[in-house]
Amino acid sequence: MSTYANEYRRSIDQPEAFWAEQARRIPWFTPPNTILQYDDSGHARWYVDGELNICHAALDHHVEQGRGDQPAVLWDSPVTGGKRTLTFVEMRDQVAQFAGALKGLGVEKGDRVVIYMPMVPEALIAMYACARLGAVHSVVFGGFAPHELAVRIEDAAPKVVVAASCGVEVDRVIPYKPIIDQAMVQSTHRPDACVILQRQQQPAELGPIDHDWAALVEQAAPADCVPVKGCDPLYVLYTSGTTGKPKGVVRDTGGYAVALHYSMETIYDMAPGEVFFSASDVGWVVGHSYIVYAPLLRGCTSVVYEGKPVRTPDAGAFWRLISEYQVKSFFTAPTAFRAIKKEDPAGKLLAQYDISCLKALFLAGERLDPPTFHWLDDMLAVPVIDHWWQTETGWPIAANLQGLELMPTKAGSATVPVPGFDVQILNREGQQAGPLQQGSVVIAQPMPPGCLVGVWGDPQRFNSAYMAAYPGYYLTGDGGYFDEDGYLFIMGRTDDVINIAGHRLSTGEMEEVVGSHPAVAECAVIGIHDALKGQLPVGLVIPKDGFDGDELALEEELIALVRERIGPVACFKQVLVVDKLPKTRSGKILRKLLRTIADGKEYGIPSTIDDPASLQDVHEVMVHREVGAAHASRQV
Ligand code: COA
Ligand code: AMP
């Protein structure tokens, strides 16, 4: 049996023994006796009686082990011109100091803290400071609008909000304070305090509950690590589901720490002292796991990048960072490389840098499309690894395991299930699909350590959203298949979730916003293929009877409304007013068919359609308005 096959079998056949062994690799205050337990709903709980603190495991422990002077964080910000190095000692001390500041504001174990910050070291400091106190952080991505922030504040009910005065995009400074103020107005929950990191690009005017980060820290006494149970929550991270209300994915502490540590070694092949660079954002799960926690847990250095793959200043930015910081493993989303490829197709900028330090390139967030894979594979002398995962799992479900046994790559495949994940494909009837048969990708219970342990404030939603479809299995929401060699191909979501530039968004949520406009009678938002961002949303709208306004003006208003309610990150820039939406006789909008047309594929008229003419009408409007590749679509 190959090394991978052996490890994988052991993880599935003897999960407790396997994960007991892995748990010994991280420092606990009290090592767990109970490795795996099931709660009343049958969900796996790992290490319930172990005691640890992830901040201790990632910072204090490494200082105690003699890594104090090694850089923990290398911050590089071409948008502000800033660069900073923070060693493990400096991180530990600054985190302890900020934890003291939060403690002074009344934050205790179990309290929530919402963090709304750009890619600055203080974002990591704030997250670790919460962890140090046993408080639960909930980081909100800076590209979300006040309404989205308000929804999260309402749901998480934080004692304190920690924010920066502004974020800096390529072409503009985004003041965060007005966004926070509006969110506070929209939410019925009132935090006790708000801590603002003043950035020189645009300092904020402070209000009655606001505290200046620097002044607060100066007066604070450093706080020690509070021991928490292995199953205690570390964070809540909201992600798009199929409804307008985002799901607060709850992550535990012990299982997460063990899983991340294991992944750093087995998947990413990282040893202590080496440099890891994940070009994501702390607002996403990739940022939580592979910018903030995993590299430091493993004693590695993490590059924190406040910039873009292109335009800051050019498409050579990643190559510069890899070379300058001697990065061993690099991780980003395929969309970033599509942007680079567009500007530098021949890789001329790559030739300017020595990136011989790089040993592997990892991609996730969306499927690594074969053209981008081949472009990278031809250009780089290292493995180009597509790996598949989601906010809910917190770490990769399928990958080519660089640190265990590298397999031959197949373009379009995320390779094989990672040890711990019993991945299966089920058909509509719930039966196992054979090789090459597409179906729902599910994970048999128990899920390995590190995966979600609940939906914040809504225990039923864990069951209804993930466990109800196929009892005994976690529903990933993705469709896909295994080939004859056991390689897994993930082909896209089977629900209303779409993936825009590696960002997960819900068309259902966009529909709710569009439908809330007083002039809209009915609408559908579909995700269509986009060569750069993977997918883009398009809205189809029927105005209310009697609407006699300007249709183009209505379209503009709807675009502005989604930007205002969800945020610029939704990239909602195309709306079409139509007379009718194609529906089944039972009234279900034929969204999949609309997507097929917009993507320029052949389509047939389903027998269940209520009014075939409505489909032709929408097709004509799409062609006229140059939506996607609708012009190439053909009815067969
Ligand atoms: N704060 C405020 N606004 C933000 C933001 C943030 N943190 N991040 C993005 N936005 C805004 C952008 O400025 C843009 O606004 P615009 O409509 O006024 O132009 C909008 O949200 C859309 O952003 P984005 O989709 O990122 O488009 P872009 O054209 O700025 O950049 C890419 C395109 C491909 C370079 C960029 O999307 C990218 O780097 N993607 C990689 C994503 C990634 O790492 N995902 C993590 C998963 S691993
Ligand atoms: P998120 O929760 O934001 O990480 O998004 C998770 C979703 O992104 C998954 O359910 C997939 O639909 C998609 N995804 C992430 N990585 C991959 C990948 N490597 N291949 C295919 N789809 C992916």
mmCIF file with all atom_site columns, C-alpha atoms in Angstrom, residues 34-119:
data_model
loop_
_atom_site.group_PDB
_atom_site.id
_atom_site.type_symbol
_atom_site.label_atom_id
_atom_site.label_alt_id
_atom_site.label_comp_id
_atom_site.label_asym_id
_atom_site.label_entity_id
_atom_site.label_seq_id
_atom_site.pdbx_PDB_ins_code
_atom_site.Cartn_x
_atom_site.Cartn_y
_atom_site.Cartn_z
_atom_site.occupancy
_atom_site.B_iso_or_equiv
_atom_site.pdbx_formal_charge
_atom_site.auth_seq_id
_atom_site.auth_comp_id
_atom_site.auth_asym_id
_atom_site.auth_atom_id
_atom_site.pdbx_PDB_model_num
ATOM 1  C CA . THR A 1 34  ? -11.572 11.520 25.472 1.00 0.00 ? 34  THR A CA 1
ATOM 2  C CA . ILE A 1 35  ? -10.587 11.787 21.839 1.00 0.00 ? 35  ILE A CA 1
ATOM 3  C CA . LEU A 1 36  ? -13.946 11.426 20.086 1.00 0.00 ? 36  LEU A CA 1
ATOM 4  C CA . GLN A 1 37  ? -17.431 11.841 21.440 1.00 0.00 ? 37  GLN A CA 1
ATOM 5  C CA . TYR A 1 38  ? -20.785 12.349 19.760 1.00 0.00 ? 38  TYR A CA 1
ATOM 6  C CA . ASP A 1 39  ? -23.243 14.994 20.845 1.00 0.00 ? 39  ASP A CA 1
ATOM 7  C CA . ASP A 1 40  ? -27.013 14.462 21.084 1.00 0.00 ? 40  ASP A CA 1
ATOM 8  C CA . SER A 1 41  ? -27.427 15.138 17.367 1.00 0.00 ? 41  SER A CA 1
ATOM 9  C CA . GLY A 1 42  ? -24.721 12.637 16.466 1.00 0.00 ? 42  GLY A CA 1
ATOM 10 C CA . HIS A 1 43  ? -22.075 15.228 15.516 1.00 0.00 ? 43  HIS A CA 1
ATOM 11 C CA . ALA A 1 44  ? -18.459 14.446 16.295 1.00 0.00 ? 44  ALA A CA 1
ATOM 12 C CA . ARG A 1 45  ? -16.833 16.348 19.175 1.00 0.00 ? 45  ARG A CA 1
ATOM 13 C CA . TRP A 1 46  ? -13.094 16.078 19.462 1.00 0.00 ? 46  TRP A CA 1
ATOM 14 C CA . TYR A 1 47  ? -10.917 16.339 22.553 1.00 0.00 ? 47  TYR A CA 1
ATOM 15 C CA . VAL A 1 48  ? -13.767 17.515 24.811 1.00 0.00 ? 48  VAL A CA 1
ATOM 16 C CA . ASP A 1 49  ? -11.824 17.168 28.053 1.00 0.00 ? 49  ASP A CA 1
ATOM 17 C CA . GLY A 1 50  ? -8.442  18.438 26.862 1.00 0.00 ? 50  GLY A CA 1
ATOM 18 C CA . GLU A 1 51  ? -7.394  21.945 27.936 1.00 0.00 ? 51  GLU A CA 1
ATOM 19 C CA . LEU A 1 52  ? -5.313  24.318 25.857 1.00 0.00 ? 52  LEU A CA 1
ATOM 20 C CA . ASN A 1 53  ? -5.129  27.833 24.500 1.00 0.00 ? 53  ASN A CA 1
ATOM 21 C CA . ILE A 1 54  ? -4.416  28.233 20.799 1.00 0.00 ? 54  ILE A CA 1
ATOM 22 C CA . CYS A 1 55  ? -2.613  31.521 21.433 1.00 0.00 ? 55  CYS A CA 1
ATOM 23 C CA . HIS A 1 56  ? -0.297  29.714 23.818 1.00 0.00 ? 56  HIS A CA 1
ATOM 24 C CA . ALA A 1 57  ? 0.239   26.897 21.289 1.00 0.00 ? 57  ALA A CA 1
ATOM 25 C CA . ALA A 1 58  ? 0.995   29.331 18.455 1.00 0.00 ? 58  ALA A CA 1
ATOM 26 C CA . LEU A 1 59  ? 3.004   31.996 20.289 1.00 0.00 ? 59  LEU A CA 1
ATOM 27 C CA . ASP A 1 60  ? 4.071   31.460 23.925 1.00 0.00 ? 60  ASP A CA 1
ATOM 28 C CA . HIS A 1 61  ? 4.991   27.828 23.283 1.00 0.00 ? 61  HIS A CA 1
ATOM 29 C CA . HIS A 1 62  ? 7.345   28.721 20.436 1.00 0.00 ? 62  HIS A CA 1
ATOM 30 C CA . VAL A 1 63  ? 8.967   31.451 22.496 1.00 0.00 ? 63  VAL A CA 1
ATOM 31 C CA . GLU A 1 64  ? 9.499   28.875 25.261 1.00 0.00 ? 64  GLU A CA 1
ATOM 32 C CA . GLN A 1 65  ? 11.000  26.531 22.656 1.00 0.00 ? 65  GLN A CA 1
ATOM 33 C CA . GLY A 1 66  ? 13.577  29.147 21.608 1.00 0.00 ? 66  GLY A CA 1
ATOM 34 C CA . ARG A 1 67  ? 11.858  30.595 18.514 1.00 0.00 ? 67  ARG A CA 1
ATOM 35 C CA . GLY A 1 68  ? 11.345  34.014 20.111 1.00 0.00 ? 68  GLY A CA 1
ATOM 36 C CA . ASP A 1 69  ? 13.542  35.933 17.691 1.00 0.00 ? 69  ASP A CA 1
ATOM 37 C CA . GLN A 1 70  ? 12.232  34.246 14.556 1.00 0.00 ? 70  GLN A CA 1
ATOM 38 C CA . PRO A 1 71  ? 9.830   36.366 12.512 1.00 0.00 ? 71  PRO A CA 1
ATOM 39 C CA . ALA A 1 72  ? 6.258   35.232 13.106 1.00 0.00 ? 72  ALA A CA 1
ATOM 40 C CA . VAL A 1 73  ? 4.660   37.802 10.810 1.00 0.00 ? 73  VAL A CA 1
ATOM 41 C CA . LEU A 1 74  ? 6.095   39.552 7.775  1.00 0.00 ? 74  LEU A CA 1
ATOM 42 C CA . TRP A 1 75  ? 3.717   42.343 6.803  1.00 0.00 ? 75  TRP A CA 1
ATOM 43 C CA . ASP A 1 76  ? 4.015   43.819 3.332  1.00 0.00 ? 76  ASP A CA 1
ATOM 44 C CA . SER A 1 77  ? 1.647   46.538 2.172  1.00 0.00 ? 77  SER A CA 1
ATOM 45 C CA . PRO A 1 78  ? 2.293   48.019 -1.258 1.00 0.00 ? 78  PRO A CA 1
ATOM 46 C CA . VAL A 1 79  ? -0.961  49.992 -0.997 1.00 0.00 ? 79  VAL A CA 1
ATOM 47 C CA . THR A 1 80  ? 0.437   52.009 1.924  1.00 0.00 ? 80  THR A CA 1
ATOM 48 C CA . GLY A 1 81  ? 4.158   51.519 1.372  1.00 0.00 ? 81  GLY A CA 1
ATOM 49 C CA . GLY A 1 82  ? 4.420   49.808 4.785  1.00 0.00 ? 82  GLY A CA 1
ATOM 50 C CA . LYS A 1 83  ? 6.523   46.802 5.791  1.00 0.00 ? 83  LYS A CA 1
ATOM 51 C CA . ARG A 1 84  ? 6.928   45.315 9.263  1.00 0.00 ? 84  ARG A CA 1
ATOM 52 C CA . THR A 1 85  ? 8.433   42.248 10.856 1.00 0.00 ? 85  THR A CA 1
ATOM 53 C CA . LEU A 1 86  ? 7.055   40.904 14.125 1.00 0.00 ? 86  LEU A CA 1
ATOM 54 C CA . THR A 1 87  ? 8.992   38.140 15.853 1.00 0.00 ? 87  THR A CA 1
ATOM 55 C CA . PHE A 1 88  ? 7.318   35.470 17.970 1.00 0.00 ? 88  PHE A CA 1
ATOM 56 C CA . VAL A 1 89  ? 8.288   37.392 21.125 1.00 0.00 ? 89  VAL A CA 1
ATOM 57 C CA . GLU A 1 90  ? 6.899   40.632 19.736 1.00 0.00 ? 90  GLU A CA 1
ATOM 58 C CA . MET A 1 91  ? 3.683   38.942 18.658 1.00 0.00 ? 91  MET A CA 1
ATOM 59 C CA . ARG A 1 92  ? 3.265   37.279 22.037 1.00 0.00 ? 92  ARG A CA 1
ATOM 60 C CA . ASP A 1 93  ? 3.845   40.527 23.900 1.00 0.00 ? 93  ASP A CA 1
ATOM 61 C CA . GLN A 1 94  ? 1.623   42.655 21.692 1.00 0.00 ? 94  GLN A CA 1
ATOM 62 C CA . VAL A 1 95  ? -1.127  40.064 21.802 1.00 0.00 ? 95  VAL A CA 1
ATOM 63 C CA . ALA A 1 96  ? -0.876  39.832 25.605 1.00 0.00 ? 96  ALA A CA 1
ATOM 64 C CA . GLN A 1 97  ? -1.039  43.611 25.834 1.00 0.00 ? 97  GLN A CA 1
ATOM 65 C CA . PHE A 1 98  ? -4.076  43.879 23.564 1.00 0.00 ? 98  PHE A CA 1
ATOM 66 C CA . ALA A 1 99  ? -5.733  40.974 25.394 1.00 0.00 ? 99  ALA A CA 1
ATOM 67 C CA . GLY A 1 100 ? -5.204  43.039 28.557 1.00 0.00 ? 100 GLY A CA 1
ATOM 68 C CA . ALA A 1 101 ? -6.884  45.980 26.843 1.00 0.00 ? 101 ALA A CA 1
ATOM 69 C CA . LEU A 1 102 ? -9.896  43.850 25.872 1.00 0.00 ? 102 LEU A CA 1
ATOM 70 C CA . LYS A 1 103 ? -10.042 42.445 29.382 1.00 0.00 ? 103 LYS A CA 1
ATOM 71 C CA . GLY A 1 104 ? -10.131 46.016 30.658 1.00 0.00 ? 104 GLY A CA 1
ATOM 72 C CA . LEU A 1 105 ? -13.224 46.532 28.500 1.00 0.00 ? 105 LEU A CA 1
ATOM 73 C CA . GLY A 1 106 ? -14.877 43.583 30.202 1.00 0.00 ? 106 GLY A CA 1
ATOM 74 C CA . VAL A 1 107 ? -14.173 40.863 27.631 1.00 0.00 ? 107 VAL A CA 1
ATOM 75 C CA . GLU A 1 108 ? -14.144 37.435 29.257 1.00 0.00 ? 108 GLU A CA 1
ATOM 76 C CA . LYS A 1 109 ? -14.080 33.800 28.215 1.00 0.00 ? 109 LYS A CA 1
ATOM 77 C CA . GLY A 1 110 ? -17.030 33.044 25.933 1.00 0.00 ? 110 GLY A CA 1
ATOM 78 C CA . ASP A 1 111 ? -17.757 36.697 25.052 1.00 0.00 ? 111 ASP A CA 1
ATOM 79 C CA . ARG A 1 112 ? -17.844 37.594 21.377 1.00 0.00 ? 112 ARG A CA 1
ATOM 80 C CA . VAL A 1 113 ? -15.705 40.223 19.703 1.00 0.00 ? 113 VAL A CA 1
ATOM 81 C CA . VAL A 1 114 ? -16.404 41.330 16.130 1.00 0.00 ? 114 VAL A CA 1
ATOM 82 C CA . ILE A 1 115 ? -13.284 42.282 14.183 1.00 0.00 ? 115 ILE A CA 1
ATOM 83 C CA . TYR A 1 116 ? -13.591 44.439 11.052 1.00 0.00 ? 116 TYR A CA 1
ATOM 84 C CA . MET A 1 117 ? -10.084 45.048 9.813  1.00 0.00 ? 117 MET A CA 1
ATOM 85 C CA . PRO A 1 118 ? -7.978  45.074 6.674  1.00 0.00 ? 118 PRO A CA 1
ATOM 86 C CA . MET A 1 119 ? -4.795  43.065 6.198  1.00 0.00 ? 119 MET A CA 1
#
